[in-house]
Amino acid sequence: MTAGTDTRIAGLRTDPAMSLLHRSLDVYYGDAERDARMDAFYSRFVAEGDLVFDVGSHVGDHIASFRRLGARVVAVEPQPLCLRALRAIYADDDQVTLVEAVCGAAPGSTRFHVNSANPTVSTASPDFVRAAEGAGGWDGEVWDADIEVPVVTVDALIAEYGEPTFAKIDVEGFEDEVLAGLTRPLPALSFEFTTIARPVAARCLDRLTVLGFDGFDVALGDDKSMTFQRWASATDMATHLAALPHDANSGDVYCVSRDGLRQPPPPHGPERR
């Protein structure tokens, strides 16, 4: 981060119009130890000069990590408030391209369900909103607004910007729709799963297997520590995710293709997300 970027983040933290993002900005920016852990983790997948897609960027802490590792970033985010923050934070970085959209199965538009009090769980999936109703750990979450947003496919992003070395997909129960818009294997990607929407993860694993991905590991919750410490099969991953207790809540599945990375997953190392 540059001094100018730090100044802009400080300004966002005190801007009343950005009050719904103040907590996220406090959590995800300004912790040097957290940044170092995140960079060490992602250095397994991302190197200087790579192109990375960040699908579901929120306030852009992953963008920051990918940039510190020297990658170009195409960041996809539909929420106007988050986009305002991202445009401010990365205003002077020509290696970050912001795309105001949702990634999905086909181009067009869709309704996006906004959780104003907790924007990080806003989603394009009505099934996700229904699954959260009455679920343990989701008490008090309210999706109180709908906005119409454009939809782009990952294939379209590749056609415009090039093929990424790594793609991070974190879109609150819409991950299977994102992967439906991808028709080629990438070296590596990650997708978020939640225990309230396990069928989504199962569909993601099925789709990735068809595309040629054959190595999987998972980091649970906010802790970027791989569970298997090896590349497991899709079948083993599906069985593992299905057996997790409800209160495991969420995590990220890391996936590599047979033509991509084949070294072991990164070592253990906590990272709060």
Tab-separated table of C-alpha atoms in Angstrom:
chain	number	residue	atom	x	y	z
A	1	MET	CA	0.000	0.000	0.000
A	2	THR	CA	1.164	3.532	-0.789
A	3	ALA	CA	0.916	6.485	1.561
A	4	GLY	CA	-1.845	7.837	-0.668
A	5	THR	CA	-3.766	4.580	-0.373
A	6	ASP	CA	-3.443	4.611	3.412
A	7	THR	CA	-4.780	8.164	3.443
A	8	ARG	CA	-7.761	7.195	1.301
A	9	ILE	CA	-8.561	4.213	3.554
A	10	ALA	CA	-8.375	6.491	6.594
A	11	GLY	CA	-10.801	8.835	4.878
A	12	LEU	CA	-13.226	6.004	4.144
A	13	ARG	CA	-13.089	4.929	7.784
A	14	THR	CA	-14.357	8.327	8.886
A	15	ASP	CA	-16.802	8.953	6.033
A	16	PRO	CA	-20.375	8.708	7.404
A	17	ALA	CA	-21.599	7.603	3.976
A	18	MET	CA	-19.352	4.542	4.282
A	19	SER	CA	-20.445	3.650	7.824
A	20	LEU	CA	-21.755	0.201	6.815
A	21	LEU	CA	-18.244	-0.705	5.640
A	22	HIS	CA	-16.303	0.757	8.566
A	23	ARG	CA	-16.033	-2.579	10.368
A	24	SER	CA	-14.795	-4.352	7.232
A	25	LEU	CA	-12.235	-1.635	6.578
A	26	ASP	CA	-10.998	-1.902	10.160
A	27	VAL	CA	-10.735	-5.715	9.994
A	28	TYR	CA	-9.183	-6.070	6.559
A	29	TYR	CA	-6.750	-3.141	6.394
A	30	GLY	CA	-3.929	-2.075	8.692
A	31	ASP	CA	-2.888	-5.420	10.215
A	32	ALA	CA	0.650	-6.092	8.987
A	33	GLU	CA	0.848	-9.593	10.484
A	34	ARG	CA	-2.422	-10.599	8.841
A	35	ASP	CA	-1.200	-9.214	5.514
A	36	ALA	CA	2.003	-11.220	5.772
A	37	ARG	CA	0.129	-14.448	6.540
A	38	MET	CA	-2.238	-13.889	3.633
A	39	ASP	CA	0.636	-13.172	1.250
A	40	ALA	CA	2.510	-16.297	2.354
A	41	PHE	CA	-0.596	-18.395	1.795
A	42	TYR	CA	-1.431	-17.055	-1.658
A	43	SER	CA	2.179	-17.094	-2.835
A	44	ARG	CA	1.574	-20.812	-3.484
A	45	PHE	CA	-0.852	-19.833	-6.243
A	46	VAL	CA	0.161	-16.322	-7.320
A	47	ALA	CA	3.478	-14.917	-8.557
A	48	GLU	CA	4.881	-11.717	-10.028
A	49	GLY	CA	3.284	-10.915	-13.383
A	50	ASP	CA	0.315	-13.289	-13.005
A	51	LEU	CA	-3.276	-12.347	-13.733
A	52	VAL	CA	-5.782	-13.033	-10.936
A	53	PHE	CA	-9.571	-12.800	-10.938
A	54	ASP	CA	-11.147	-11.732	-7.634
A	55	VAL	CA	-14.838	-12.579	-7.985
A	56	GLY	CA	-16.700	-11.035	-5.068
A	57	SER	CA	-14.173	-8.442	-3.923
A	58	HIS	CA	-16.087	-6.763	-1.044
A	59	VAL	CA	-13.619	-4.099	0.210
A	60	GLY	CA	-10.621	-5.526	-1.617
A	61	ASP	CA	-8.295	-7.043	0.978
A	62	HIS	CA	-7.599	-9.948	-1.371
A	63	ILE	CA	-6.871	-7.489	-4.159
A	64	ALA	CA	-4.270	-5.953	-1.860
A	65	SER	CA	-2.616	-9.318	-1.248
A	66	PHE	CA	-2.544	-10.239	-4.924
A	67	ARG	CA	-1.024	-6.843	-5.754
A	68	ARG	CA	1.660	-7.218	-3.075
A	69	LEU	CA	2.555	-10.510	-4.774
A	70	GLY	CA	2.949	-8.626	-8.064
A	71	ALA	CA	-0.169	-9.840	-9.875
A	72	ARG	CA	-2.559	-7.905	-12.073
A	73	VAL	CA	-6.106	-8.140	-10.739
A	74	VAL	CA	-9.514	-8.115	-12.362
A	75	ALA	CA	-11.953	-7.552	-9.505
A	76	VAL	CA	-15.671	-8.274	-9.926
A	77	GLU	CA	-18.074	-6.650	-7.447
A	78	PRO	CA	-21.713	-5.558	-7.908
A	79	GLN	CA	-22.388	-3.576	-4.717
A	80	PRO	CA	-22.302	0.204	-5.234
A	81	LEU	CA	-21.007	0.948	-1.731
A	82	CYS	CA	-18.196	-1.603	-2.044
A	83	LEU	CA	-17.336	-0.303	-5.495
A	84	ARG	CA	-17.088	3.210	-4.139
A	85	ALA	CA	-14.575	1.981	-1.583
A	86	LEU	CA	-12.620	-0.035	-4.153
A	87	ARG	CA	-12.434	2.900	-6.565
A	88	ALA	CA	-11.057	5.075	-3.791
A	89	ILE	CA	-8.562	2.541	-2.439
A	90	TYR	CA	-7.152	1.542	-5.837
A	91	ALA	CA	-7.578	4.868	-7.612
A	92	ASP	CA	-3.908	5.162	-8.584
A	93	ASP	CA	-3.279	1.482	-9.403
A	94	ASP	CA	-3.532	0.769	-13.124
A	95	GLN	CA	-2.939	-2.922	-12.459
A	96	VAL	CA	-6.390	-3.255	-10.845
A	97	THR	CA	-9.425	-3.414	-13.130
A	98	LEU	CA	-12.848	-3.119	-11.484
A	99	VAL	CA	-15.843	-4.779	-13.117
A	100	GLU	CA	-19.239	-3.712	-11.796
A	101	ALA	CA	-21.148	-6.957	-12.192
A	102	VAL	CA	-22.003	-10.404	-10.901
A	103	CYS	CA	-20.343	-13.435	-12.471
A	104	GLY	CA	-22.885	-16.004	-13.594
A	105	ALA	CA	-23.786	-18.741	-16.049
A	106	ALA	CA	-24.784	-16.458	-18.921
A	107	PRO	CA	-24.558	-12.743	-19.728
A	108	GLY	CA	-27.518	-10.537	-18.923
A	109	SER	CA	-28.775	-9.148	-15.635
A	110	THR	CA	-30.061	-10.447	-12.312
A	111	ARG	CA	-31.569	-9.338	-9.019
A	112	PHE	CA	-28.975	-8.900	-6.306
A	113	HIS	CA	-30.114	-9.184	-2.693
A	114	VAL	CA	-28.381	-6.636	-0.464
A	115	ASN	CA	-27.853	-7.090	3.263
A	116	SER	CA	-27.344	-3.438	4.146
A	117	ALA	CA	-26.196	-4.114	7.706
A	118	ASN	CA	-23.761	-6.844	6.651
A	119	PRO	CA	-22.810	-6.286	2.994
A	120	THR	CA	-20.331	-9.163	2.988
A	121	VAL	CA	-23.234	-11.658	2.818
A	122	SER	CA	-25.159	-9.896	0.055
A	123	THR	CA	-25.903	-12.371	-2.713
A	124	ALA	CA	-27.394	-13.008	-6.138
A	125	SER	CA	-28.833	-16.307	-4.887
A	126	PRO	CA	-32.432	-16.280	-3.591
A	127	ASP	CA	-31.875	-19.874	-2.449
A	128	PHE	CA	-29.063	-18.679	-0.172
A	129	VAL	CA	-31.344	-16.076	1.405
A	130	ARG	CA	-34.000	-18.737	2.018
A	131	ALA	CA	-31.438	-21.166	3.442
A	132	ALA	CA	-30.301	-18.563	5.984
A	133	GLU	CA	-33.822	-18.066	7.365
A	134	GLY	CA	-33.925	-19.695	10.788
A	135	ALA	CA	-30.480	-21.267	10.410
A	136	GLY	CA	-28.210	-21.347	13.445
A	137	GLY	CA	-25.630	-18.596	13.336
A	138	TRP	CA	-27.627	-16.534	10.856
A	139	ASP	CA	-30.004	-14.927	13.324
A	140	GLY	CA	-30.735	-11.310	12.565
A	141	GLU	CA	-29.438	-11.340	9.000
A	142	VAL	CA	-31.814	-9.401	6.762
A	143	TRP	CA	-31.612	-8.894	3.012
A	144	ASP	CA	-33.493	-5.622	2.888
A	145	ALA	CA	-32.957	-4.371	-0.661
A	146	ASP	CA	-32.806	-5.686	-4.203
A	147	ILE	CA	-30.878	-4.086	-7.051
A	148	GLU	CA	-30.642	-5.036	-10.712
A	149	VAL	CA	-27.044	-5.780	-11.690
A	150	PRO	CA	-25.325	-6.929	-14.895
A	151	VAL	CA	-24.059	-10.485	-15.235
A	152	VAL	CA	-20.805	-11.437	-16.958
A	153	THR	CA	-19.306	-14.883	-17.379
A	154	VAL	CA	-15.817	-15.927	-16.402
A	155	ASP	CA	-15.332	-16.966	-20.023
A	156	ALA	CA	-16.151	-13.406	-21.120
A	157	LEU	CA	-13.654	-12.005	-18.625
A	158	ILE	CA	-11.010	-14.368	-19.988
A	159	ALA	CA	-11.796	-13.269	-23.546
A	160	GLU	CA	-11.352	-9.622	-22.563
A	161	TYR	CA	-8.508	-9.722	-20.047
A	162	GLY	CA	-6.724	-13.064	-20.523
A	163	GLU	CA	-6.606	-16.349	-18.638
A	164	PRO	CA	-5.890	-15.999	-14.918
A	165	THR	CA	-3.406	-18.125	-13.060
A	166	PHE	CA	-5.738	-18.082	-10.077
A	167	ALA	CA	-9.361	-17.105	-9.455
A	168	LYS	CA	-10.882	-16.453	-6.029
A	169	ILE	CA	-14.667	-16.925	-5.988
A	170	ASP	CA	-16.556	-15.747	-2.887
A	171	VAL	CA	-20.164	-14.950	-3.768
A	172	GLU	CA	-22.420	-16.293	-0.989
A	173	GLY	CA	-24.109	-19.325	-2.505
A	174	PHE	CA	-23.780	-18.293	-6.156
A	175	GLU	CA	-20.480	-20.113	-6.727
A	176	ASP	CA	-22.040	-22.856	-8.865
A	177	GLU	CA	-23.500	-20.226	-11.206
A	178	VAL	CA	-20.083	-18.586	-11.518
A	179	LEU	CA	-18.493	-21.915	-12.461
A	180	ALA	CA	-21.276	-22.631	-14.953
A	181	GLY	CA	-19.890	-19.668	-16.901
A	182	LEU	CA	-16.417	-21.217	-17.099
A	183	THR	CA	-15.717	-23.770	-19.834
A	184	ARG	CA	-11.977	-24.368	-19.460
A	185	PRO	CA	-9.684	-25.437	-16.627
A	186	LEU	CA	-7.496	-22.854	-14.946
A	187	PRO	CA	-4.276	-23.664	-13.120
A	188	ALA	CA	-6.007	-23.049	-9.776
A	189	LEU	CA	-9.039	-21.450	-8.170
A	190	SER	CA	-10.902	-21.309	-4.886
A	191	PHE	CA	-14.610	-21.203	-4.127
A	192	GLU	CA	-16.379	-20.459	-0.866
A	193	PHE	CA	-18.821	-22.955	0.634
A	194	THR	CA	-21.291	-22.619	3.494
A	195	THR	CA	-22.945	-25.330	5.541
A	196	ILE	CA	-26.369	-23.768	4.890
A	197	ALA	CA	-25.865	-24.304	1.157
A	198	ARG	CA	-23.978	-27.600	0.848
A	199	PRO	CA	-25.650	-28.575	-2.462
A	200	VAL	CA	-23.952	-25.567	-4.044
A	201	ALA	CA	-20.526	-26.945	-3.102
A	202	ALA	CA	-21.483	-30.379	-4.440
A	203	ARG	CA	-22.466	-28.837	-7.775
A	204	CYS	CA	-19.212	-26.871	-7.831
A	205	LEU	CA	-17.175	-30.037	-7.349
A	206	ASP	CA	-19.118	-31.806	-10.109
A	207	ARG	CA	-18.553	-28.908	-12.488
A	208	LEU	CA	-14.855	-28.633	-11.687
A	209	THR	CA	-14.367	-32.358	-12.245
A	210	VAL	CA	-15.911	-32.022	-15.703
A	211	LEU	CA	-13.565	-29.118	-16.433
A	212	GLY	CA	-10.498	-31.183	-15.515
A	213	PHE	CA	-9.763	-30.145	-11.948
A	214	ASP	CA	-8.573	-33.131	-9.957
A	215	GLY	CA	-6.932	-31.858	-6.757
A	216	PHE	CA	-8.826	-30.324	-3.832
A	217	ASP	CA	-8.155	-29.099	-0.301
A	218	VAL	CA	-10.166	-26.929	2.058
A	219	ALA	CA	-9.549	-24.243	4.638
A	220	LEU	CA	-12.352	-23.903	7.157
A	221	GLY	CA	-13.751	-20.708	8.563
A	222	ASP	CA	-11.516	-17.673	8.753
A	223	ASP	CA	-8.374	-19.751	9.172
A	224	LYS	CA	-6.280	-20.279	6.051
A	225	SER	CA	-4.992	-23.677	7.191
A	226	MET	CA	-5.460	-26.515	4.739
A	227	THR	CA	-7.298	-29.543	6.133
A	228	PHE	CA	-5.876	-32.423	4.111
A	229	GLN	CA	-2.393	-31.004	3.417
A	230	ARG	CA	-2.509	-32.882	0.112
A	231	TRP	CA	-4.575	-32.690	-3.049
A	232	ALA	CA	-7.585	-34.919	-2.384
A	233	SER	CA	-10.095	-36.213	-4.929
A	234	ALA	CA	-13.423	-34.531	-5.599
A	235	THR	CA	-15.183	-37.540	-4.081
A	236	ASP	CA	-13.187	-37.275	-0.861
A	237	MET	CA	-13.837	-33.535	-0.722
A	238	ALA	CA	-17.576	-33.964	-1.273
A	239	THR	CA	-17.723	-36.563	1.505
A	240	HIS	CA	-15.757	-34.304	3.848
A	241	LEU	CA	-17.952	-31.252	3.229
A	242	ALA	CA	-21.156	-33.275	3.641
A	243	ALA	CA	-19.993	-34.550	7.047
A	244	LEU	CA	-19.016	-31.184	8.524
A	245	PRO	CA	-21.108	-29.989	11.464
A	246	HIS	CA	-23.421	-27.071	10.834
A	247	ASP	CA	-21.369	-24.781	13.040
A	248	ALA	CA	-18.344	-25.177	10.765
A	249	ASN	CA	-20.290	-22.503	8.863
A	250	SER	CA	-18.025	-21.754	5.899
A	251	GLY	CA	-14.646	-22.083	4.270
A	252	ASP	CA	-12.849	-22.081	0.952
A	253	VAL	CA	-12.153	-25.067	-1.275
A	254	TYR	CA	-8.887	-24.809	-3.232
A	255	CYS	CA	-8.774	-26.599	-6.566
A	256	VAL	CA	-6.052	-27.369	-9.104
A	257	SER	CA	-6.276	-28.839	-12.574
A	258	ARG	CA	-4.297	-31.776	-13.873
A	259	ASP	CA	-2.472	-29.370	-16.181
A	260	GLY	CA	-1.914	-26.839	-13.411
A	261	LEU	CA	-0.257	-26.842	-10.013
A	262	ARG	CA	0.613	-30.259	-8.623
A	263	GLN	CA	2.803	-29.453	-5.609
A	264	PRO	CA	1.354	-29.960	-2.120
A	265	PRO	CA	-0.948	-27.278	-0.727
A	266	PRO	CA	0.558	-24.446	1.276
A	267	PRO	CA	1.611	-25.137	4.868
A	268	HIS	CA	-0.550	-24.349	7.866
A	269	GLY	CA	-0.842	-20.699	8.783
A	270	PRO	CA	-3.752	-18.835	10.339
A	271	GLU	CA	-5.275	-15.920	8.460
A	272	ARG	CA	-8.424	-14.132	9.501
A	273	ARG	CA	-11.064	-13.569	6.818
